[in-house]
Short mmCIF file of N, CA and C in Angstrom, two decimals:
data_model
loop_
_atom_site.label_atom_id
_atom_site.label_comp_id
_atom_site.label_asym_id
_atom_site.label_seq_id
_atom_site.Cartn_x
_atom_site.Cartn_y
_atom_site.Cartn_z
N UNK A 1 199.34 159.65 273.12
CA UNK A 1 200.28 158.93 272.26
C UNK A 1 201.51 158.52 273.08
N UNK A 2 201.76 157.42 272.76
CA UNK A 2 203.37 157.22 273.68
C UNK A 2 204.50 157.89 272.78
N UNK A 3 205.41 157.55 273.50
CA UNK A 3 206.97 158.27 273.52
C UNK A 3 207.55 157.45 271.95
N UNK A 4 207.41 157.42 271.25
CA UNK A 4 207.79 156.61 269.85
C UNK A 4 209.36 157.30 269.64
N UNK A 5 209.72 158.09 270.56
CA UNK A 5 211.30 158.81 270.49
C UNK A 5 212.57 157.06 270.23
N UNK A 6 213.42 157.56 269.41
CA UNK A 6 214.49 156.72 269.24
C UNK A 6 215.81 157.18 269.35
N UNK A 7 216.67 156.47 269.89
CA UNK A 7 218.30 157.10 269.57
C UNK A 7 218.80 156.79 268.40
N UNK A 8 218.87 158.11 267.49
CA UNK A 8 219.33 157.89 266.06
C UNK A 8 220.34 157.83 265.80
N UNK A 9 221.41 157.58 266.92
CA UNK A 9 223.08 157.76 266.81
C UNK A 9 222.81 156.25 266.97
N UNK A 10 222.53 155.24 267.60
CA UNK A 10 222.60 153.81 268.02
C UNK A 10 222.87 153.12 267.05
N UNK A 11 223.67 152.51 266.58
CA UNK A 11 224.39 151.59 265.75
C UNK A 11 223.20 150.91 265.57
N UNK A 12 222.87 150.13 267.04
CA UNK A 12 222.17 148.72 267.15
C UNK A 12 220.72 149.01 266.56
N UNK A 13 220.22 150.28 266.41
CA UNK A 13 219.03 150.49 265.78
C UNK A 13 218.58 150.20 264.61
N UNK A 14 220.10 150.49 263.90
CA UNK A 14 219.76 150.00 262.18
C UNK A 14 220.00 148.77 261.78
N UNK A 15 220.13 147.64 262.71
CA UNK A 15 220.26 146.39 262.32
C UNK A 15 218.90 145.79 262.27
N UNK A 16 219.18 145.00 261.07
CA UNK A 16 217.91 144.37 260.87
C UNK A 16 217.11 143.09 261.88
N UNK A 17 216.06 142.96 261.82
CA UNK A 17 215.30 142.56 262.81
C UNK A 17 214.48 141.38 262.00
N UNK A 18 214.96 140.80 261.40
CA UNK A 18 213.53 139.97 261.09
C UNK A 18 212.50 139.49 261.94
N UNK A 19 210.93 139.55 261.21
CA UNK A 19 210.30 138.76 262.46
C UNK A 19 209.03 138.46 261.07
N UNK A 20 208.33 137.82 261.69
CA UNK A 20 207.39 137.04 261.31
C UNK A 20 206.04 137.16 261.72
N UNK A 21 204.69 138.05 261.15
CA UNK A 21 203.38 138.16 261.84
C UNK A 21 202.77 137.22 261.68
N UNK A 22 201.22 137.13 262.42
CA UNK A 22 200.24 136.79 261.96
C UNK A 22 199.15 136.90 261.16
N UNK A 23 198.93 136.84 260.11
CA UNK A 23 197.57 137.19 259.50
C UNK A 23 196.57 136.61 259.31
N UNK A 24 195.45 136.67 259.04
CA UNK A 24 194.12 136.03 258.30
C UNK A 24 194.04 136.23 256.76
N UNK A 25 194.03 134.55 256.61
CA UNK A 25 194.56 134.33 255.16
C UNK A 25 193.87 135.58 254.14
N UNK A 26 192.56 135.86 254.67
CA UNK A 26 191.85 137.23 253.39
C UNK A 26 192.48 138.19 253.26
N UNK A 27 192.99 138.96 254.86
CA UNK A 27 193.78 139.75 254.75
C UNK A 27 195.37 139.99 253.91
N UNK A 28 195.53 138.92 254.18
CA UNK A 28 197.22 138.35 253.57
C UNK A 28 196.73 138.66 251.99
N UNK A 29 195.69 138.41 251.36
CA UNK A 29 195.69 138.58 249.88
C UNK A 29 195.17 139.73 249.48
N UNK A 30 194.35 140.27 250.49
CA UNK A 30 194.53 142.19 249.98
C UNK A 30 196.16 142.36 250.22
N UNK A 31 196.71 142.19 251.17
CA UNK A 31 198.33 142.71 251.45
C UNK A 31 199.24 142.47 250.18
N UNK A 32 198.82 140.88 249.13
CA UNK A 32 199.57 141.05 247.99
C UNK A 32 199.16 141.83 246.97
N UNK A 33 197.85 141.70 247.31
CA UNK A 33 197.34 143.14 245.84
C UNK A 33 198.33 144.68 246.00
N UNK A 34 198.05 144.71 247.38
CA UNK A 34 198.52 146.31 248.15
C UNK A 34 200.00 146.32 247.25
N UNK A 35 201.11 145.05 247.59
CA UNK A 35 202.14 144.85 247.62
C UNK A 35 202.36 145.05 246.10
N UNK A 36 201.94 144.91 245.73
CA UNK A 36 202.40 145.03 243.92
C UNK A 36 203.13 146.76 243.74
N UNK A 37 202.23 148.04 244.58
CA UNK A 37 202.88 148.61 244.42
C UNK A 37 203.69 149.23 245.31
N UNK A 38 204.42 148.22 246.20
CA UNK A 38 205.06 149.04 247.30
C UNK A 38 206.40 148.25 247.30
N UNK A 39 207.38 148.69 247.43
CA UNK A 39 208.88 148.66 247.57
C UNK A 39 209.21 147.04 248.38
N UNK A 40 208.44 147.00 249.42
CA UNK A 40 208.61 145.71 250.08
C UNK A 40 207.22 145.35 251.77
N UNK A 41 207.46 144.51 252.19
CA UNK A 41 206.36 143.53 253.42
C UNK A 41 206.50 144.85 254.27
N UNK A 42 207.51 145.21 254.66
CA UNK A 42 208.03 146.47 255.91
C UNK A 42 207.47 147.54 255.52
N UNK A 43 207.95 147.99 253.95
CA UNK A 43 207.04 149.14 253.95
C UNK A 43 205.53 149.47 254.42
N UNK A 44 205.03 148.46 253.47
CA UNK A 44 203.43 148.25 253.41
C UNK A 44 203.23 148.50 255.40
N UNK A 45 203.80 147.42 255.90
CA UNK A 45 203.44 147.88 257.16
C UNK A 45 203.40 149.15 258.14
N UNK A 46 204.47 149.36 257.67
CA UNK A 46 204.76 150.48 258.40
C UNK A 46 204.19 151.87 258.12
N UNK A 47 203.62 151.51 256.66
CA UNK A 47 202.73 152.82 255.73
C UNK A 47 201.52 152.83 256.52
N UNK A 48 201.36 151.80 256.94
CA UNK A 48 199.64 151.12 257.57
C UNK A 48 199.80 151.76 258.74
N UNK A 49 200.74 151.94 259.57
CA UNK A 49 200.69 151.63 261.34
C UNK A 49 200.95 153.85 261.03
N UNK A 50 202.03 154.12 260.29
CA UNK A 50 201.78 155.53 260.14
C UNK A 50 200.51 155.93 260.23
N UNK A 51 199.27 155.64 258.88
CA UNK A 51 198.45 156.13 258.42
C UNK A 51 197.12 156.14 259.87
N UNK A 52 197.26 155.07 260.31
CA UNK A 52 196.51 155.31 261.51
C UNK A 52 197.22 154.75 263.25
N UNK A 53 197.96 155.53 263.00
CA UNK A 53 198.38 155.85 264.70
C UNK A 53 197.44 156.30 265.46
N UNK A 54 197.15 156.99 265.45
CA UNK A 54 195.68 157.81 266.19
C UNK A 54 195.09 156.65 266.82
N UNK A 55 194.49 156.22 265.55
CA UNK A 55 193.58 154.95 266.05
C UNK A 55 193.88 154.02 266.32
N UNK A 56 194.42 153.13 266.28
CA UNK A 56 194.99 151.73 266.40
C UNK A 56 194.47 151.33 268.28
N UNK A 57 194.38 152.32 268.88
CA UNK A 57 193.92 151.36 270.21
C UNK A 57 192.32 151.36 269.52
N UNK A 58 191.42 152.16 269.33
CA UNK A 58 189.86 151.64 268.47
C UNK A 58 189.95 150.76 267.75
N UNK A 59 190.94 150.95 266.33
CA UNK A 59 190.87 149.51 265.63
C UNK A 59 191.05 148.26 266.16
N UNK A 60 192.03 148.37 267.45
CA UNK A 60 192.16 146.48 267.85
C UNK A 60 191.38 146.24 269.04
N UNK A 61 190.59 147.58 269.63
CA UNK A 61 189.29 146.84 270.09
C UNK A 61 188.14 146.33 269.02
N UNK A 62 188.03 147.22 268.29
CA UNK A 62 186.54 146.87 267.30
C UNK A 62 187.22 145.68 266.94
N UNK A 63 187.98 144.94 266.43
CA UNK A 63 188.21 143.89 266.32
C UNK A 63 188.29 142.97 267.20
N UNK A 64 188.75 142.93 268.34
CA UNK A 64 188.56 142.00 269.43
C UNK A 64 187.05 142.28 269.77
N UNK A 65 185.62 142.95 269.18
CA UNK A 65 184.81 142.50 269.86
C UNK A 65 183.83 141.71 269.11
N UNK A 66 183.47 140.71 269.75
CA UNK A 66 182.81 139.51 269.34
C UNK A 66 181.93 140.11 268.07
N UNK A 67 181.57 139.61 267.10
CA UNK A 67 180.67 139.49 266.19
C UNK A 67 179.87 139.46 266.27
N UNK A 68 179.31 138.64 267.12
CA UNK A 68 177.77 138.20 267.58
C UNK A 68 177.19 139.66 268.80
N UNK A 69 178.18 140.19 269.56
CA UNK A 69 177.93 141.17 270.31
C UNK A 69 176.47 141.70 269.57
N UNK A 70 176.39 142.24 268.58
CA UNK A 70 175.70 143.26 267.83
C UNK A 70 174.81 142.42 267.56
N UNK A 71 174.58 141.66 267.17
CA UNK A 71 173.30 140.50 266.87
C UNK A 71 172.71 140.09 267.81
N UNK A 72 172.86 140.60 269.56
CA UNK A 72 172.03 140.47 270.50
C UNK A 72 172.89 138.97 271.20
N UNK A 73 173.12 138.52 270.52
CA UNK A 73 173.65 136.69 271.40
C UNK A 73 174.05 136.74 272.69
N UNK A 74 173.38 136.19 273.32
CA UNK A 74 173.55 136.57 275.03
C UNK A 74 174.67 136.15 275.03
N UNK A 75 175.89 135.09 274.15
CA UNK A 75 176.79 134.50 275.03
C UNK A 75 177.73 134.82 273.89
N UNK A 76 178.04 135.94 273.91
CA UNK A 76 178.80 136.39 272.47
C UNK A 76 180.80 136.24 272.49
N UNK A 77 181.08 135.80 273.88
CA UNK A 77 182.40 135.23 273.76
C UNK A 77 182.58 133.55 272.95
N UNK A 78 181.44 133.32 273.32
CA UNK A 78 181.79 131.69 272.72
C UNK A 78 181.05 131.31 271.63
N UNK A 79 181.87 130.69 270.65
CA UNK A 79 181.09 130.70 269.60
C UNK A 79 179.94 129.62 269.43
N UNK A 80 178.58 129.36 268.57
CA UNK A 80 177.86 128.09 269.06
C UNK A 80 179.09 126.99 267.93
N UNK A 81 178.37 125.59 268.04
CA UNK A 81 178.84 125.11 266.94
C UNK A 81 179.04 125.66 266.18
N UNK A 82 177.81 125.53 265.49
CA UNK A 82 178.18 126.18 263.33
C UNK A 82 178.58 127.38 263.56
N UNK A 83 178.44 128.49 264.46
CA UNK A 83 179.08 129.79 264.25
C UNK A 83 180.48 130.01 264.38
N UNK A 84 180.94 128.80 265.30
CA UNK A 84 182.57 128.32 265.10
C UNK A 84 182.99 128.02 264.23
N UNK A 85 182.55 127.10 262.91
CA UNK A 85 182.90 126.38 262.25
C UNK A 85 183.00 127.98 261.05
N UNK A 86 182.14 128.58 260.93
CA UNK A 86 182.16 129.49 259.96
C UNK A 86 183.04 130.86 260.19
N UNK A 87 183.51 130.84 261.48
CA UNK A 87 184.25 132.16 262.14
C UNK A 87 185.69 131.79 262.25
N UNK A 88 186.03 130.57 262.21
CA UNK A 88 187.60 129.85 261.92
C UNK A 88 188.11 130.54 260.99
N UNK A 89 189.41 131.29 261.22
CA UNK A 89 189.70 131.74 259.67
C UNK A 89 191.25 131.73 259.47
N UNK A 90 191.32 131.00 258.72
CA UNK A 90 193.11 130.04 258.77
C UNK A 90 194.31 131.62 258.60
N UNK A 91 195.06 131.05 259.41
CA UNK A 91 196.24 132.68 259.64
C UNK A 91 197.21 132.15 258.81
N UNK A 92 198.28 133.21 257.95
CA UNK A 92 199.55 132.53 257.15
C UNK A 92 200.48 133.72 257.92
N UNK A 93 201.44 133.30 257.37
CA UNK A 93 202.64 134.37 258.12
C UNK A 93 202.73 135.48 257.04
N UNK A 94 203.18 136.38 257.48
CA UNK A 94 204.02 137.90 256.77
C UNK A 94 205.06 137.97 257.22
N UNK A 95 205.82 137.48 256.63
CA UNK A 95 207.40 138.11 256.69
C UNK A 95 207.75 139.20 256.43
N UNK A 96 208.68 140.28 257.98
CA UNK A 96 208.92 141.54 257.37
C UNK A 96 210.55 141.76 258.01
N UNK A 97 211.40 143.02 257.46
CA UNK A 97 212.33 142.89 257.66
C UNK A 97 212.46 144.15 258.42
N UNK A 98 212.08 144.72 259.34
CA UNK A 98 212.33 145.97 260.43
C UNK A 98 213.73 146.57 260.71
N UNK A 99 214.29 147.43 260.98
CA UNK A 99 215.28 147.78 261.57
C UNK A 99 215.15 147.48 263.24
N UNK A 100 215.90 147.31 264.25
CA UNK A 100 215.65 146.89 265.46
C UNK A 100 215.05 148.52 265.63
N UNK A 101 215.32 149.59 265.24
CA UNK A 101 214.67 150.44 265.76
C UNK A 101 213.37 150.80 265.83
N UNK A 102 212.72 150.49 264.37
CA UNK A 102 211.41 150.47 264.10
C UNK A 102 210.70 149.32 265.19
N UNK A 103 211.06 148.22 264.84
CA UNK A 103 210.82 147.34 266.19
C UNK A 103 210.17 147.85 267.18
N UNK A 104 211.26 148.48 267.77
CA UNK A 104 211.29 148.67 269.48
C UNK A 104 209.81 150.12 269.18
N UNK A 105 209.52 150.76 268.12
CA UNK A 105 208.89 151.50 268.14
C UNK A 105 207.44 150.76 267.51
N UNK A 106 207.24 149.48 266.93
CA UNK A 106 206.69 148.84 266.96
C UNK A 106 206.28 148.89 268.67
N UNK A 107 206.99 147.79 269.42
CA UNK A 107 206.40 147.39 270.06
C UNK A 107 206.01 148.91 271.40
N UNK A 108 206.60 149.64 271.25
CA UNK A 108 205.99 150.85 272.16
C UNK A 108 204.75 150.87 271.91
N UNK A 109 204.01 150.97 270.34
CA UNK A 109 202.58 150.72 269.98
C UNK A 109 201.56 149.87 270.63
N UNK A 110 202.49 148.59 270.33
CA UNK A 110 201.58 147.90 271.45
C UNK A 110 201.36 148.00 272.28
N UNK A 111 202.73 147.96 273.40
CA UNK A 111 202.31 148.73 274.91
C UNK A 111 201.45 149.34 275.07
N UNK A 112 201.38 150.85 274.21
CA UNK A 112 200.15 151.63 273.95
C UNK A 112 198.56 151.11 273.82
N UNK A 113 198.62 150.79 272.99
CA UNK A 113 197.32 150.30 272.80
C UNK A 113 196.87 149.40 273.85
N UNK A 114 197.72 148.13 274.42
CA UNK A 114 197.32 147.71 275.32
C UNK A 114 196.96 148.30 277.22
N UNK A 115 197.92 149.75 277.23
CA UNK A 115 197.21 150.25 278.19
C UNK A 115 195.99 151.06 277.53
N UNK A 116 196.02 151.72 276.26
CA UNK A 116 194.83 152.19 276.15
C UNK A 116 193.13 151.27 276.46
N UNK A 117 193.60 150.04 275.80
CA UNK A 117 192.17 149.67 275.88
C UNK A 117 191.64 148.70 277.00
N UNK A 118 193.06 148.89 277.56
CA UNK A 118 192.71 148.01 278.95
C UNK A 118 192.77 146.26 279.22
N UNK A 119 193.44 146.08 278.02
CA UNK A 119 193.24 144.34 278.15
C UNK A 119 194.92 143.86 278.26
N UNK A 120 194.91 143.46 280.11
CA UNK A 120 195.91 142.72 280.28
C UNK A 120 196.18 140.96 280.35
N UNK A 121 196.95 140.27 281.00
CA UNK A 121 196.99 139.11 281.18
C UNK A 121 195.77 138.83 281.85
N UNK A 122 195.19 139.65 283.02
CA UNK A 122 194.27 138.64 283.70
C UNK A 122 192.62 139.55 283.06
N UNK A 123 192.70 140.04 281.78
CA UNK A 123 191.59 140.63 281.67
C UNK A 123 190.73 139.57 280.25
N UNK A 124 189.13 139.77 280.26
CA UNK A 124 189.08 138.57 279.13
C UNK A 124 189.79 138.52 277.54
N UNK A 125 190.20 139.69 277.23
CA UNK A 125 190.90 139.85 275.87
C UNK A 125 192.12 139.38 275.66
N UNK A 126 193.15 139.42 277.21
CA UNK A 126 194.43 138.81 277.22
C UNK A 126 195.55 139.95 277.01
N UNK A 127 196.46 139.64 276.29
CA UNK A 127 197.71 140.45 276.06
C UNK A 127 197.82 140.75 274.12
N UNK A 128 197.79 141.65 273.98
CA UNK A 128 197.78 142.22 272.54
C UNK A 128 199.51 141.46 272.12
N UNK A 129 199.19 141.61 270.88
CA UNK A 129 200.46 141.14 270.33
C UNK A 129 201.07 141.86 268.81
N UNK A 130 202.08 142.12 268.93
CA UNK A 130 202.25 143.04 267.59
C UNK A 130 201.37 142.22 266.30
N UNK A 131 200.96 141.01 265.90
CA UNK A 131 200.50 141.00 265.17
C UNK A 131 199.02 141.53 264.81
N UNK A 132 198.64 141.34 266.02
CA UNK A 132 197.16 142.33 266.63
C UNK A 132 196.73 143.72 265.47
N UNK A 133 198.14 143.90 266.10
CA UNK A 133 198.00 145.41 266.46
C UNK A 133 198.25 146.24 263.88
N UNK A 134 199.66 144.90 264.28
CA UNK A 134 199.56 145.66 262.38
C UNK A 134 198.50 144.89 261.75
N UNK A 135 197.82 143.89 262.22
CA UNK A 135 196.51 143.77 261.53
C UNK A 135 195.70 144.59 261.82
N UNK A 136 195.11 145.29 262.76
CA UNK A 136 194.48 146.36 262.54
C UNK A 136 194.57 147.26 261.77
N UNK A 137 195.51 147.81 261.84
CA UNK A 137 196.12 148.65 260.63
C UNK A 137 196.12 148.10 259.39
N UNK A 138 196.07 147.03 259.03
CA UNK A 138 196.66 146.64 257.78
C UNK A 138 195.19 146.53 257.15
N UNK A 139 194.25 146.24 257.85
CA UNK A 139 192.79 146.27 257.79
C UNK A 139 191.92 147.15 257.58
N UNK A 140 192.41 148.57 258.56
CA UNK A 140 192.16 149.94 258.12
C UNK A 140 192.83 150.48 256.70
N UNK A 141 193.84 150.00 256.39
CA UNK A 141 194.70 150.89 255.06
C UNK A 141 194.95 150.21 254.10
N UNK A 142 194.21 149.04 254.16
CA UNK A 142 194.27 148.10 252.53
C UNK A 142 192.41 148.44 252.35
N UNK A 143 192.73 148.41 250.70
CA UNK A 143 191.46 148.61 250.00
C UNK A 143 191.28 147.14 249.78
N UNK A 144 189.54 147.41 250.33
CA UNK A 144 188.83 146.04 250.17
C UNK A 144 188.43 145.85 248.53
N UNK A 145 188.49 145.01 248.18
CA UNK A 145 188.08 144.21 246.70
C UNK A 145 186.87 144.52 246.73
N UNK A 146 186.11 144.87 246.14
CA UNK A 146 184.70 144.95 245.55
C UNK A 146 184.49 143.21 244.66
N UNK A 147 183.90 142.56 244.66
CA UNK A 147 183.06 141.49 244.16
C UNK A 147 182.66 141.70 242.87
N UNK A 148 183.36 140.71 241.98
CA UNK A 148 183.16 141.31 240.32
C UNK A 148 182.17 141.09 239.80
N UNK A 149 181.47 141.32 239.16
CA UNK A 149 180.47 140.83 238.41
C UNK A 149 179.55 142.04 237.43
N UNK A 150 178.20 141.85 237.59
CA UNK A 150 177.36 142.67 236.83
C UNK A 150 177.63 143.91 237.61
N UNK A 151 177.42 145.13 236.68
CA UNK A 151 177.19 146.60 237.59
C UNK A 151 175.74 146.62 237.41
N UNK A 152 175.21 147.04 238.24
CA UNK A 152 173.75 147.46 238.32
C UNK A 152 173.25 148.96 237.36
N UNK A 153 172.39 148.44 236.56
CA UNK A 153 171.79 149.59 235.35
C UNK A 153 171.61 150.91 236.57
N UNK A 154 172.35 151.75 235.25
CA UNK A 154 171.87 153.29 236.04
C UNK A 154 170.59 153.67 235.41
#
């Protein structure tokens, strides 16, 4: 685990930080279901990145690895045509309001994870990015929707 230590005397810690993630629009609409019962965008996140610290360098590999990997596709970085066209998946923003301290302990995470799993600038995955990283989390600790319809006879 890295050093997530903060100076709790620092003025400059408790100033607010706005910033702005990335999401995948599906995700973004479990996050408003989630959101109905949580105080605010920061919480929810930060409930997420708590609940699985541990993991978060596994979660944002299993996610950075190709889809197709597992389906055998010899060329599983690139998508074919139609498997592009269907794997596009439009991102909206999350606005959250951090303290600069949480921040900076934000981004220690990333650091983390990005030496954990090994993907730098010149490696094929690139450079992790805090949005990466609380989508993983946010992915692990939001409940997926079940699909409404008929229940199946017991």
């Amino acid at each position: 685990m890295p050093d997530l230590s903060i100076d709790l005397d620092d003025p400059a810690a408790l100033a607010v930080s706005p910033t702005v993630l990335s999401v995948p629009a599906p995700l973004m609409a479990r996050f408003e279901r989630a959101r109905l019962s949580s105080t605010s965008n920061t919480e929810l996140v930060l409930d997420a990145l708590r609940a699985h610290l541990a993991d978060l360098p596994r979660l944002v590999a299993e996610a950075r690895r190709p889809a197709a990997a597992d389906a055998g596709e010899p060329f599983p970085w690139r998508a074919s045509a139609q498997r592009g066209k269907a794997a596009k998946v439009r991102r909206v923003q999350l606005p959250i309001r951090p303290l600069a301290g949480e921040l900076q302990v934000m981004d220690a995470l990333v650091g983390w994870v990005q030496q954990q799993i090994g993907a730098g600038p010149r490696s094929l995955g690139g450079r992790i990015t805090r949005s990466e990283v609380v989508v993983a989390a946010l992915d692990a600790h939001l409940p997926v929707e079940r699909p409404r319809g008929r229940r199946p006879r017991a």
